[in-house]
Each structure stands twice: as structure tokens, then as C-alpha cells.
Tab-separated table of N, CA and C in Angstrom:
chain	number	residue	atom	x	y	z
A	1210	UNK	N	-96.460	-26.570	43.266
A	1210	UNK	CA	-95.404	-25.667	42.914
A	1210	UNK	C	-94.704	-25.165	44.181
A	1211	UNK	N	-95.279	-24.502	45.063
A	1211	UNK	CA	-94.530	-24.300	46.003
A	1211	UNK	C	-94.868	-25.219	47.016
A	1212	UNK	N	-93.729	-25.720	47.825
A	1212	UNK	CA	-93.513	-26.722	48.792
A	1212	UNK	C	-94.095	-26.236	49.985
A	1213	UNK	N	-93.621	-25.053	50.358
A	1213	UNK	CA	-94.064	-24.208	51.865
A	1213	UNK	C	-93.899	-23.242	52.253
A	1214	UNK	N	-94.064	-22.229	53.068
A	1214	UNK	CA	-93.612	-21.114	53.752
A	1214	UNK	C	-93.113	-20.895	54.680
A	1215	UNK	N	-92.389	-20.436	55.313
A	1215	UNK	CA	-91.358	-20.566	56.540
A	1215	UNK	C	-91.301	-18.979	57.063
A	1216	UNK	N	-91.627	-18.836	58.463
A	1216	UNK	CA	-90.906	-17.610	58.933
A	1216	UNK	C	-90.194	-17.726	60.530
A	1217	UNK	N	-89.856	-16.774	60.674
A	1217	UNK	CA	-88.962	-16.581	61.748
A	1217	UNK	C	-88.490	-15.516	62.311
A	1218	UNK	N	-88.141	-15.140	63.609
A	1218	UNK	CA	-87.323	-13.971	64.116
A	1218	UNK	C	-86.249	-14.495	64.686
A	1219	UNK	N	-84.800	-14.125	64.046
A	1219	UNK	CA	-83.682	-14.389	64.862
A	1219	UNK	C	-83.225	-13.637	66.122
A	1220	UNK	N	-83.061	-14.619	66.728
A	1220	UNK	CA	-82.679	-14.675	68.486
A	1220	UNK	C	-81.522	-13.762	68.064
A	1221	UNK	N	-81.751	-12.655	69.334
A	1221	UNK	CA	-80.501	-12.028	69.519
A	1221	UNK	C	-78.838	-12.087	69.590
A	1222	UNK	N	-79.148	-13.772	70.415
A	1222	UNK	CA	-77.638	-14.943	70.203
A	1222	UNK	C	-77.423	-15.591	69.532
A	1223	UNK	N	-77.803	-15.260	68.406
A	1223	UNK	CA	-77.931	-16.098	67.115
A	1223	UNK	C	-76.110	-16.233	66.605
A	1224	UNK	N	-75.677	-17.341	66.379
A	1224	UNK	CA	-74.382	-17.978	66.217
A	1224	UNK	C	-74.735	-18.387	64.910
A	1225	UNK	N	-74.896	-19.746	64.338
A	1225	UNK	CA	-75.071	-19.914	62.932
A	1225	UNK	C	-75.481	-20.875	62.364
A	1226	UNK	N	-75.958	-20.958	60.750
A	1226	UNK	CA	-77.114	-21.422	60.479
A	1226	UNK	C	-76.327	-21.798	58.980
A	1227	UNK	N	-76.573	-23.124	58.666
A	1227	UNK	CA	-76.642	-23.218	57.305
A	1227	UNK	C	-77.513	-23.807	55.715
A	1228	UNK	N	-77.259	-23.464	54.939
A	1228	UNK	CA	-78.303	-24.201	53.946
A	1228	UNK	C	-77.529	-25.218	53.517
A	1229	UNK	N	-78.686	-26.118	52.951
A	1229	UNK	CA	-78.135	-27.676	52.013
A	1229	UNK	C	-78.393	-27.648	51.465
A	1230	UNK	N	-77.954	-28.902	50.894
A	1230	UNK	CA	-78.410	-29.200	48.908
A	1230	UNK	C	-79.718	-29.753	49.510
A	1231	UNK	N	-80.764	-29.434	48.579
A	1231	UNK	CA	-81.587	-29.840	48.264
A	1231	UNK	C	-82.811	-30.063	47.170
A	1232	UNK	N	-81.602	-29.323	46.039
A	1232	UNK	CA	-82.497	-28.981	44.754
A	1232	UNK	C	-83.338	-28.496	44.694
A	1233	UNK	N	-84.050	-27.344	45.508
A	1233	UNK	CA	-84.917	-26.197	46.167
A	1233	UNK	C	-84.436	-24.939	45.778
A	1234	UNK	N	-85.469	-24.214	45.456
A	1234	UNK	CA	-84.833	-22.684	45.181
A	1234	UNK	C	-86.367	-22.115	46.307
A	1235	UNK	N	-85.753	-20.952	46.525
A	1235	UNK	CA	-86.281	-20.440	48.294
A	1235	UNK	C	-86.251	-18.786	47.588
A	1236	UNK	N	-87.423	-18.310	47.640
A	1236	UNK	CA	-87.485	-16.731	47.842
A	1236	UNK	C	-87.443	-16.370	49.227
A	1237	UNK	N	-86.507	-15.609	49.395
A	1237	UNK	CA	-86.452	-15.044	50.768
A	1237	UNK	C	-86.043	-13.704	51.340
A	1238	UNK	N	-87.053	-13.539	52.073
A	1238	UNK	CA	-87.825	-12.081	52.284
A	1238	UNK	C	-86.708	-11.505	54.041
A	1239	UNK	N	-86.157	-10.178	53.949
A	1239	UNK	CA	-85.992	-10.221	55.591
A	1239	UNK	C	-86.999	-8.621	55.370
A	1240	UNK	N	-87.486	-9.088	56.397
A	1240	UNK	CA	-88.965	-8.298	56.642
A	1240	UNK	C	-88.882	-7.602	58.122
A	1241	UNK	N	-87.823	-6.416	58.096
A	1241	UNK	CA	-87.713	-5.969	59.115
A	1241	UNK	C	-88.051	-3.931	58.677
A	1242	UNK	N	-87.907	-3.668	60.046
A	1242	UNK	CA	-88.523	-2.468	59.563
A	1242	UNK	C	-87.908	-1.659	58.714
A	1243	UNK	N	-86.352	-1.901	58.358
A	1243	UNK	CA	-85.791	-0.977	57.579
A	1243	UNK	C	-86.122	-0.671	56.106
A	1244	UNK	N	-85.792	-1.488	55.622
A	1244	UNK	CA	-85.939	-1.640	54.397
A	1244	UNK	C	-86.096	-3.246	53.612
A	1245	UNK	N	-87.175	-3.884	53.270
A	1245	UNK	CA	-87.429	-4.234	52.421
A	1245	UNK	C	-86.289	-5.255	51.480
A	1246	UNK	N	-85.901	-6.318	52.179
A	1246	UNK	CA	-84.711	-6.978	50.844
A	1246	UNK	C	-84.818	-8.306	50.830
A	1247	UNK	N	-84.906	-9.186	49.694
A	1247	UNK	CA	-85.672	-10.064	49.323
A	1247	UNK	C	-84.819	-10.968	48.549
A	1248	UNK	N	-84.456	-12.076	48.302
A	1248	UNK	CA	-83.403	-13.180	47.503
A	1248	UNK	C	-83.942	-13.973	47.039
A	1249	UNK	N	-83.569	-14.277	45.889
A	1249	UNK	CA	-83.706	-15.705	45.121
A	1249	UNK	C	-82.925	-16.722	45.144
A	1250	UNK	N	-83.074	-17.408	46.223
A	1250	UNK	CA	-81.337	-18.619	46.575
A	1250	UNK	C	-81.359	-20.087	45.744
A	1251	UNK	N	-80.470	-20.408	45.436
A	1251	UNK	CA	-80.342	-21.653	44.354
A	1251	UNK	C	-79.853	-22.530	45.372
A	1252	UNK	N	-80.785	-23.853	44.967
A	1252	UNK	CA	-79.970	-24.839	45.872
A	1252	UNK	C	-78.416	-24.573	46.147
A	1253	UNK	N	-77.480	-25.353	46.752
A	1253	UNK	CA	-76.127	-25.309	47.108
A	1253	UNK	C	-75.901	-26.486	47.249
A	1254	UNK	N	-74.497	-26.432	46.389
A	1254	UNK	CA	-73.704	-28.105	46.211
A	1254	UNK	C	-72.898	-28.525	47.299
A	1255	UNK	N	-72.859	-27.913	48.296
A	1255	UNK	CA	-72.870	-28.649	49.825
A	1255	UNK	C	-73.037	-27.292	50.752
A	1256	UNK	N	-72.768	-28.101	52.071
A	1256	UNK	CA	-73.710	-27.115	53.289
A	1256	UNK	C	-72.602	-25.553	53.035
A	1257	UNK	N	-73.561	-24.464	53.638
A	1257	UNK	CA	-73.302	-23.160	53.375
A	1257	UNK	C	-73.739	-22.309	54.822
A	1258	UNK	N	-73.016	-21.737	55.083
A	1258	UNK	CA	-72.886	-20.393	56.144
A	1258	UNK	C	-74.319	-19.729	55.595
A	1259	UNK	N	-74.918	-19.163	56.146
A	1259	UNK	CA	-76.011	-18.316	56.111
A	1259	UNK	C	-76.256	-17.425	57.023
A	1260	UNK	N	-75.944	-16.008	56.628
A	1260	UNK	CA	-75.951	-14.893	57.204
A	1260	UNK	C	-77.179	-14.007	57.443
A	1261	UNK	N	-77.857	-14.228	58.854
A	1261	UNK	CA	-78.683	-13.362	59.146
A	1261	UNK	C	-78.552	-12.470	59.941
A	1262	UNK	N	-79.516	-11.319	60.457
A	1262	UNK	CA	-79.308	-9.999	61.168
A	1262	UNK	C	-79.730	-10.651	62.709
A	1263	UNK	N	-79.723	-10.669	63.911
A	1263	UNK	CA	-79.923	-10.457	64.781
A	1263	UNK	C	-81.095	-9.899	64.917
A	1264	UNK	N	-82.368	-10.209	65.622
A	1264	UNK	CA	-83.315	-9.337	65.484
A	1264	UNK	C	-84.425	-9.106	64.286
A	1265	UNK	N	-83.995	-9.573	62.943
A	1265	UNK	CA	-84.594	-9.330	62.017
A	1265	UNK	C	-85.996	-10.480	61.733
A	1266	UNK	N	-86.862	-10.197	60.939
A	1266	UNK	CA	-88.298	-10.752	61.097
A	1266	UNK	C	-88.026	-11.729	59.510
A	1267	UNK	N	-87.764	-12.739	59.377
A	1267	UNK	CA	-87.491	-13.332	58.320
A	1267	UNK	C	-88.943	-14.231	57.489
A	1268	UNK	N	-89.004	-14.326	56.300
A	1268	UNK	CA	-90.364	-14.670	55.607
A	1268	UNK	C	-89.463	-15.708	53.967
A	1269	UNK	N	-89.431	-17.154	54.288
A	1269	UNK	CA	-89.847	-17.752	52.654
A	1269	UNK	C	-90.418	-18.338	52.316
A	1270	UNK	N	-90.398	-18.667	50.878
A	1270	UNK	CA	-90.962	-19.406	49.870
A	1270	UNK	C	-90.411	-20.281	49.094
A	1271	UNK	N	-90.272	-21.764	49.855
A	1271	UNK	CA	-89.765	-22.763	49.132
A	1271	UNK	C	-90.068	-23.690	48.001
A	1272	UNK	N	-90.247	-23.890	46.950
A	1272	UNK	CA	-90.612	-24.769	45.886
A	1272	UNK	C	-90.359	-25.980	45.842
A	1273	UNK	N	-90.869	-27.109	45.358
A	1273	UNK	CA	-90.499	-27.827	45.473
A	1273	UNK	C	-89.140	-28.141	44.495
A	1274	UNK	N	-89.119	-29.172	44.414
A	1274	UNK	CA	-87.345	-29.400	44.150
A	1274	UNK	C	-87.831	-29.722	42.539
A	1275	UNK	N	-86.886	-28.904	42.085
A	1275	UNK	CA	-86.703	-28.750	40.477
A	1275	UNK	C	-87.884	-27.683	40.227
A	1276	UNK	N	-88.561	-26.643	40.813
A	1276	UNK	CA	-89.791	-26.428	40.095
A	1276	UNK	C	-89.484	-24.582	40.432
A	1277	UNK	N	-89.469	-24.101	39.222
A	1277	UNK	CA	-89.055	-22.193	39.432
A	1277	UNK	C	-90.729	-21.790	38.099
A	1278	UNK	N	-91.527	-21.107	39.148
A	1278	UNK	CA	-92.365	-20.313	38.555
A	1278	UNK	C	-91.607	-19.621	37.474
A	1279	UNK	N	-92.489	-19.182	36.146
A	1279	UNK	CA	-92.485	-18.852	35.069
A	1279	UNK	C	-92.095	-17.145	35.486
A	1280	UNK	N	-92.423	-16.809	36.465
A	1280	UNK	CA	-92.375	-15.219	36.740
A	1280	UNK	C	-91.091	-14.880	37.140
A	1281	UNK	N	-90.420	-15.879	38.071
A	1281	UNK	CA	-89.206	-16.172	38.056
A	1281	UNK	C	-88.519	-16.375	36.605
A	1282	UNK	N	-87.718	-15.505	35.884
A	1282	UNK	CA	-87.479	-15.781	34.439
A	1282	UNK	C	-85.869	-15.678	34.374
A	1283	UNK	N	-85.473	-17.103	35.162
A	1283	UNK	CA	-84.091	-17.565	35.929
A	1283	UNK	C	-83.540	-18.700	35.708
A	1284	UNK	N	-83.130	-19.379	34.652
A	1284	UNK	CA	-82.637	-20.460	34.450
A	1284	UNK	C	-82.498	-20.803	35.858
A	1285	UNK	N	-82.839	-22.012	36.501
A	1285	UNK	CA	-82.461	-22.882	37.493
A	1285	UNK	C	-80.658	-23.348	37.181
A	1286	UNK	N	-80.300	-23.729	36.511
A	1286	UNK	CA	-78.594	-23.826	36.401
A	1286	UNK	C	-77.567	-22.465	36.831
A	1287	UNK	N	-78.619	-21.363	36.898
A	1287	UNK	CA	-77.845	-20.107	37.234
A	1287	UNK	C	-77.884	-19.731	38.506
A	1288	UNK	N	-78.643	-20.419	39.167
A	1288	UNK	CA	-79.172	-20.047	40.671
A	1288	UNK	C	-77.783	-21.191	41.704
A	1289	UNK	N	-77.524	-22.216	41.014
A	1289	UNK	CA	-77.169	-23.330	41.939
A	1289	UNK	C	-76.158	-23.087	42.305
A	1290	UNK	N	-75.976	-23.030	43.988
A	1290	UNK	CA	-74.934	-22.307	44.919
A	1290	UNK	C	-74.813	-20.600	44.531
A	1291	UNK	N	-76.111	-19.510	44.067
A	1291	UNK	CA	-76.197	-18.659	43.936
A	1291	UNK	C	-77.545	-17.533	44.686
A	1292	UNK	N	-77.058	-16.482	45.369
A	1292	UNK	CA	-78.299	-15.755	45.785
A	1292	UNK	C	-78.251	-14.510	45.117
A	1293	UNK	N	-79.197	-14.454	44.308
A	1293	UNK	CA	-79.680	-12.925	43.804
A	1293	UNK	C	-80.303	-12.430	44.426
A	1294	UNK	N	-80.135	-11.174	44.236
A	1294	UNK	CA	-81.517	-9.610	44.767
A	1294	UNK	C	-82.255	-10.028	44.235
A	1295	UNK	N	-83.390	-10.221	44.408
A	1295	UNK	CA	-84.852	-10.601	43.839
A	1295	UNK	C	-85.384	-9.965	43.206
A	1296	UNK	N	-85.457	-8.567	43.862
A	1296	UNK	CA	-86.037	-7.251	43.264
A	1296	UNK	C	-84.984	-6.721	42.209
A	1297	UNK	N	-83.818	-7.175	41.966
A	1297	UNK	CA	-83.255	-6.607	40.975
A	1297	UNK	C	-83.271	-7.388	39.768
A	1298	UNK	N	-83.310	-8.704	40.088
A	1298	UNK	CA	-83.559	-10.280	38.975
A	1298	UNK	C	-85.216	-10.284	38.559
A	1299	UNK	N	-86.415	-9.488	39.227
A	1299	UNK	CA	-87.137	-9.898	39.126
A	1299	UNK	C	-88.258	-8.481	39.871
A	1300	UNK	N	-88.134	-7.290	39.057
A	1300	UNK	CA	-88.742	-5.927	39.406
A	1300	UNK	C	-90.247	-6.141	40.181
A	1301	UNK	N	-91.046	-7.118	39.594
A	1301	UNK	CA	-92.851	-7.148	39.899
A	1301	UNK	C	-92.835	-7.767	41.092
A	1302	UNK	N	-91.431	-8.210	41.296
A	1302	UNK	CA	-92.128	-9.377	43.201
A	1302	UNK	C	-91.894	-7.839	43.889
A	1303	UNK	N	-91.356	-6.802	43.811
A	1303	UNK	CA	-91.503	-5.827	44.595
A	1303	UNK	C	-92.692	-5.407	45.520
A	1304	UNK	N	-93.929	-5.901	44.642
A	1304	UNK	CA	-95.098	-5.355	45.626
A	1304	UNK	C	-95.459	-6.904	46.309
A	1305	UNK	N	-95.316	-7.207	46.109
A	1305	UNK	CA	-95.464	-8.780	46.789
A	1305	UNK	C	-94.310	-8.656	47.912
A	1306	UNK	N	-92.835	-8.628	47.866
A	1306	UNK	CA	-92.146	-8.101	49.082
A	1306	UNK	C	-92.645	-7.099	50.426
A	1307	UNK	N	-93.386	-6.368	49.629
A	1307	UNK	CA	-93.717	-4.972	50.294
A	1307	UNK	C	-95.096	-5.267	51.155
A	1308	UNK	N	-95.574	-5.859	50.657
A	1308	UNK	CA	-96.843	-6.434	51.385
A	1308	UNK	C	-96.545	-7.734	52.285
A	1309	UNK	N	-95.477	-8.532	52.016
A	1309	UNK	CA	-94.932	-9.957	53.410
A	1309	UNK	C	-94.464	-8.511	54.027
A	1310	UNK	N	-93.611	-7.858	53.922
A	1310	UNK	CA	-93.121	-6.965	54.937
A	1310	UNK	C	-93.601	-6.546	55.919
A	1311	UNK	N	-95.030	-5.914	55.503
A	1311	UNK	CA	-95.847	-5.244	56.441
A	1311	UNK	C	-96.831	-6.154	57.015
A	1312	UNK	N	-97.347	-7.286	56.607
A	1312	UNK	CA	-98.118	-8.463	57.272
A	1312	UNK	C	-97.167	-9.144	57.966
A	1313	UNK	N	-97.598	-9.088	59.676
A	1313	UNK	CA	-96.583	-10.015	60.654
A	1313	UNK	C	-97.615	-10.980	60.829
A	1314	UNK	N	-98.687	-11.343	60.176
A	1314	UNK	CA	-99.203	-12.990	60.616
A	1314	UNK	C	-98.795	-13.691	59.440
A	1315	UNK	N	-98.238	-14.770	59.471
A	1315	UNK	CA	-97.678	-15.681	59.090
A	1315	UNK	C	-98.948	-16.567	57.841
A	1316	UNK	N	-99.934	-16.498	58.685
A	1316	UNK	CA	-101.237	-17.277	57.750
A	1316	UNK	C	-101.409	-16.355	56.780
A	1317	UNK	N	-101.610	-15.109	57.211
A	1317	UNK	CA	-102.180	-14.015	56.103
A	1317	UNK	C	-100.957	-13.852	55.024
A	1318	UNK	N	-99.599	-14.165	55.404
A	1318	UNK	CA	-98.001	-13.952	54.616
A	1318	UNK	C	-98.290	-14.986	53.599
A	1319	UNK	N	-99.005	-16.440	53.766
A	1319	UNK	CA	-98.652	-17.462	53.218
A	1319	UNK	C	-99.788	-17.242	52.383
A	1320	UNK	N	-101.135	-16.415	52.365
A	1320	UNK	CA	-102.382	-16.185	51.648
A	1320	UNK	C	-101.696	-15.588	50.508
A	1321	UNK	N	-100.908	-14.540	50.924
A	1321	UNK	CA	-100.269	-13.347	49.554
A	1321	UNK	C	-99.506	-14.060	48.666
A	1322	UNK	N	-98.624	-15.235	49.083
A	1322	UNK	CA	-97.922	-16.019	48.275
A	1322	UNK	C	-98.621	-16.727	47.680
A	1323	UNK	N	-99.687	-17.193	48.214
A	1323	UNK	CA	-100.553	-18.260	47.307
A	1323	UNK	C	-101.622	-17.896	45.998
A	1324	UNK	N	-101.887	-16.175	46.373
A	1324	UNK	CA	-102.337	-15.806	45.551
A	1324	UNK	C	-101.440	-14.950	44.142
A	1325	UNK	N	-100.480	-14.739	44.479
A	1325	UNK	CA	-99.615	-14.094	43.962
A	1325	UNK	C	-99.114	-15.340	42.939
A	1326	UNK	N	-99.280	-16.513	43.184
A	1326	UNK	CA	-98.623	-17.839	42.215
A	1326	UNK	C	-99.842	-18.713	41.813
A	1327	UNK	N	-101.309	-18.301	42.054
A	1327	UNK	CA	-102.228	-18.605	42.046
A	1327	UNK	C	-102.659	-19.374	40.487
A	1328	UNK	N	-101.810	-18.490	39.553
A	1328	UNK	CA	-101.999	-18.736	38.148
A	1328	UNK	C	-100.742	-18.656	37.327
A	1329	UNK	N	-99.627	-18.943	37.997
A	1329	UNK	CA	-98.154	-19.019	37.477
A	1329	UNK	C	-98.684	-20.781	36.962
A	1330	UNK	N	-97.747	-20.715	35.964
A	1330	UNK	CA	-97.031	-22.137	35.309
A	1330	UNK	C	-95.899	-22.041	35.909
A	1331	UNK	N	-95.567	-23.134	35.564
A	1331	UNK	CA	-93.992	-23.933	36.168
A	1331	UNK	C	-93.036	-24.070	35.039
A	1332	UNK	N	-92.055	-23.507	34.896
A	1332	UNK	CA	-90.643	-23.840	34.080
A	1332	UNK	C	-90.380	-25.413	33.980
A	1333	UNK	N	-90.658	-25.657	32.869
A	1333	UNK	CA	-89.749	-27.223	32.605
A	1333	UNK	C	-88.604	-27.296	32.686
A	1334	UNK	N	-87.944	-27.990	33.888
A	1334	UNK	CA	-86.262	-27.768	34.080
A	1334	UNK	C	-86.125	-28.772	33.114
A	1335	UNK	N	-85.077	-28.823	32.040
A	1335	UNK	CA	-84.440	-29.728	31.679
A	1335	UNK	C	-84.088	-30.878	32.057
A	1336	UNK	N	-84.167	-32.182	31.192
A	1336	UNK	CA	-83.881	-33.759	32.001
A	1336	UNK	C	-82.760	-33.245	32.449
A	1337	UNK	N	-81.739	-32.923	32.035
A	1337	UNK	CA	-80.298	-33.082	32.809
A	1337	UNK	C	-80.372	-32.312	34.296
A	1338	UNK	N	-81.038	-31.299	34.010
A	1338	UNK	CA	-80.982	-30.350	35.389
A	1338	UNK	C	-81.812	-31.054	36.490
A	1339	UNK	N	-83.079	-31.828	35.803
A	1339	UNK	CA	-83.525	-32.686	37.044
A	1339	UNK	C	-83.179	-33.792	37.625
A	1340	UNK	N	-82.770	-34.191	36.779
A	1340	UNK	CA	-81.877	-35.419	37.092
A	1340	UNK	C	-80.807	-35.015	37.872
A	1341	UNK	N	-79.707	-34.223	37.676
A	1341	UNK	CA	-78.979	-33.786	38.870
A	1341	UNK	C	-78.743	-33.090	39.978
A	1342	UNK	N	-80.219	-32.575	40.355
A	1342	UNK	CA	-81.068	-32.148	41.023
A	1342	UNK	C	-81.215	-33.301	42.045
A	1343	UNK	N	-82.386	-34.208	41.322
A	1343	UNK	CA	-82.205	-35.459	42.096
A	1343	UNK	C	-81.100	-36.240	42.984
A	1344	UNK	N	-80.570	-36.182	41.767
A	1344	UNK	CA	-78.754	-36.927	42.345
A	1344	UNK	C	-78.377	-36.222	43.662
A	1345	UNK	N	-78.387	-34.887	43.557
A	1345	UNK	CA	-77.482	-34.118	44.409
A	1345	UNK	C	-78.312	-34.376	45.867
A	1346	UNK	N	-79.787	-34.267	45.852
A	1346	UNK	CA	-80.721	-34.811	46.555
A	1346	UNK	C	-80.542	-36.277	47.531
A	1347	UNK	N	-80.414	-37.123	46.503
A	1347	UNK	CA	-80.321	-38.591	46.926
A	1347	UNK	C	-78.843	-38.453	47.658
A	1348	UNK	N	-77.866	-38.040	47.275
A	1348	UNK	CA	-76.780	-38.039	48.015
A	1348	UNK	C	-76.236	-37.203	49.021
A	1349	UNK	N	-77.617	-36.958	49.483
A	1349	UNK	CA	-76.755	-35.824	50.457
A	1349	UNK	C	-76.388	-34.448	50.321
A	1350	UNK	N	-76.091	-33.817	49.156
A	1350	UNK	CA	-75.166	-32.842	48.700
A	1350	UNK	C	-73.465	-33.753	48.400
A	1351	UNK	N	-73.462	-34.926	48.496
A	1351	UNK	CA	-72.282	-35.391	48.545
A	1351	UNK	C	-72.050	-35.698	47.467
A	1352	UNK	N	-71.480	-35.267	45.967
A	1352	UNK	CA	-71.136	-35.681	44.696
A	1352	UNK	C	-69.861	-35.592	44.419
A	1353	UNK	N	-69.703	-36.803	43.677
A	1353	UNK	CA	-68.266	-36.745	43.168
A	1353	UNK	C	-68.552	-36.410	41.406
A	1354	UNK	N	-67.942	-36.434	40.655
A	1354	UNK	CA	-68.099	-35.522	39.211
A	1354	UNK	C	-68.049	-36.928	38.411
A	1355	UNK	N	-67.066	-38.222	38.682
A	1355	UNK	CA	-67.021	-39.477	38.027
A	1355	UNK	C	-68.329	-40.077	38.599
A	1356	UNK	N	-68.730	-39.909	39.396
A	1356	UNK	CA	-69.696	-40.709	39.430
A	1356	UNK	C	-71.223	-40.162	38.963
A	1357	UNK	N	-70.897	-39.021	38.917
A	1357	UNK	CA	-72.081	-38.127	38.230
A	1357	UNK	C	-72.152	-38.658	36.822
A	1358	UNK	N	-71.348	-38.946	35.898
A	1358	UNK	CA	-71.181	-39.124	34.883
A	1358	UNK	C	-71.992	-40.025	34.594
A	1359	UNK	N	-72.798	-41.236	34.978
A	1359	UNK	CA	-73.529	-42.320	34.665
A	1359	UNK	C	-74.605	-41.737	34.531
A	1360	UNK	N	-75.051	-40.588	35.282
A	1360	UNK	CA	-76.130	-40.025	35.042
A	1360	UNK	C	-76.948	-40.522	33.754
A	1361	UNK	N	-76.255	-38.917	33.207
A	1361	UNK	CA	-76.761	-39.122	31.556
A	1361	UNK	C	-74.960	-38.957	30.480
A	1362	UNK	N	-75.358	-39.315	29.706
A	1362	UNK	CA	-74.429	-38.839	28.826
A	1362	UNK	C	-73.835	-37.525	28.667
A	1363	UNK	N	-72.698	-37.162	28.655
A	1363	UNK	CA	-72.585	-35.966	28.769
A	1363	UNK	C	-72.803	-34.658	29.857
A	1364	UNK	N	-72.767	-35.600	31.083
A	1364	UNK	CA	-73.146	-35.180	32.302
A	1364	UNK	C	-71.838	-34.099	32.442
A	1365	UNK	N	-70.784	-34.825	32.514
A	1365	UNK	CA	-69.526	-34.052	32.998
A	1365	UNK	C	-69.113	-32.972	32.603
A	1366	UNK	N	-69.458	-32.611	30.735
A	1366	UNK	CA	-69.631	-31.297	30.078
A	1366	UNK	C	-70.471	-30.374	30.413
A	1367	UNK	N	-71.872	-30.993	30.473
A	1367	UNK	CA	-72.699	-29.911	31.146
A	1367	UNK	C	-72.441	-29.209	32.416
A	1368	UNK	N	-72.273	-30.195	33.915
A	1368	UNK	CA	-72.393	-29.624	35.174
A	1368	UNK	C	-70.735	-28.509	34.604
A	1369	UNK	N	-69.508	-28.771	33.920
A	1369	UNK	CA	-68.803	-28.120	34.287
A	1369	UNK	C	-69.185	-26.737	33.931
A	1370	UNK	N	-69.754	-27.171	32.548
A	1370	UNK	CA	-70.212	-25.433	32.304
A	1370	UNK	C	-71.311	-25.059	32.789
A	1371	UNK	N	-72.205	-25.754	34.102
A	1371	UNK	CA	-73.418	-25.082	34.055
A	1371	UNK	C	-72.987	-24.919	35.626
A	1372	UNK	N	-72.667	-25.730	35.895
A	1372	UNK	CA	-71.998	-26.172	38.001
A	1372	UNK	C	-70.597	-25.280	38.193
């Protein structure tokens, strides 16, 4: 279920950083002393600007591709090229935020996540959603909408109303 954990402190000269498609959804924690603020990011249908603080102590949680814990209670089609407040989409990761916050070892950060999903199920994404998941995957982030269409049937109706 989950792919990995990632942390980091951004360099003071920090210039810029972006995300890709990768049919991945990423909880992500900035774990600095102020306050506590935490995202639920949806893959992105091509590369994206990503705005961090200077200085700040950063902590995520990547899944693997197509796969959103049950606690997460987030359609995956609503996330894609989307970042929610976590704590506002999702009230109970609050103490789970609050605790990566205050743990700066990285091993002990990745213990709390593992136990915290220890006994989650996994959301069945829909064939269509995995399948273009995949696609978006295999190509790069590079899709055209006609060629999406071979997919499955009815590809072009769905992504418009779901993409």
C-alpha cells in the first residue's frame, strides 16, 4: 500500500521544484515548528510548480500508484492535479500529523506511518481510473484525449467529467 516515505529540509536557496504524473497520491506533512499543515496531493496531468518554505522540515507518504487507503475517504478522480488540507478532508490524520511533526528521526516518522496503516484496506480504484492511471504513467504525463480513447470505451466521457 504505501510505496515510501520521504523527508527533507529545504535549503535556504531553494529556487524550484516540481511534481509529475505519476498516478501516486502523496500525504504531505510540512513539519516545521509553527504550525502543523499536512496535504493530500493527487497525481498531476503534467509537471507542476511546487511551493515550499525555505527552511521548513518536510515529511511524506507516497502510495503506490492507483492505491488510496480506505481512511482516506477521497475518490482518487477528485484528487488528480488536486491538493487538499488533509486535516480538513480527513479530521483523524490530525494526531498522526502531530506526532511526524514532533519526531525529527526519519526511521521513527516512517514507524508512525506504518503503524497508523497497519490495518487499513485499500480502495478499489475503478478499471477506468486504473487504467488511466497507468496510461498517464506509461506516457510520461504526456496524453493526448484521442488517443486516450482506445483505452476503454467511453474513455473520453469519463476523463472529461472526471479530468
Amino acid at each position: 500500500m504505501v510505496s515510501h516515505c520521504y523527508s527533507f529540509k529545504v535549503r535556504p536557496d531553494y529556487q524550484d521544484s516540481f511534481a509529475i504524473p505519476d498516478g501516486c497520491i502523496d500525504l504531505f506533512f510540512d513539519c516545521s515548528e509553527d504550525k502543523v499543515k499536512a496535504l493530500v496531493c493527487g497525481t498531476t496531468l503534467d509537471a507542476q510548480d511546487v511551493l515550499f518554505e525555505p527552511n521548513h522540515r518536510y515529511f511524506g507518504v507516497r502510495f503506490a500508484a492507483g492505491v488510496i487507503p480506505n481512511n482516506i475517504d477521497i475518490a482518487s478522480g477528485e484528487l488528480i492535479n488536486q491538493q487538499l488540507d488533509l486535516l480538513d478532508a480527513i479530521p483523524k490524520m490530525a494526531t498522526l500529523a502531530e506526532k511526524l511533526s514532533t519526531e525529527t528521526i526519519f526511521v521513527n516518522q516512517a514507524n508512525l506511518v506504518e503503524i497508523f496503516f497497519l490495518d487499513e484496506k485499500v480502495q478499489a480504484d475503478d478499471s477506468i481510473t486504473h487504467h488511466a492511471a497507468l496510461y498517464i504513467r506509461q506516457k510520461s504525463g504526456n496524453i493526448r484525449l484521442p488517443e486516450s480513447e482506445s483505452l476503454t470505451e467511453g474513455f473520453k466521457s469519463y476523463s472529461t467529467t472526471k479530468i
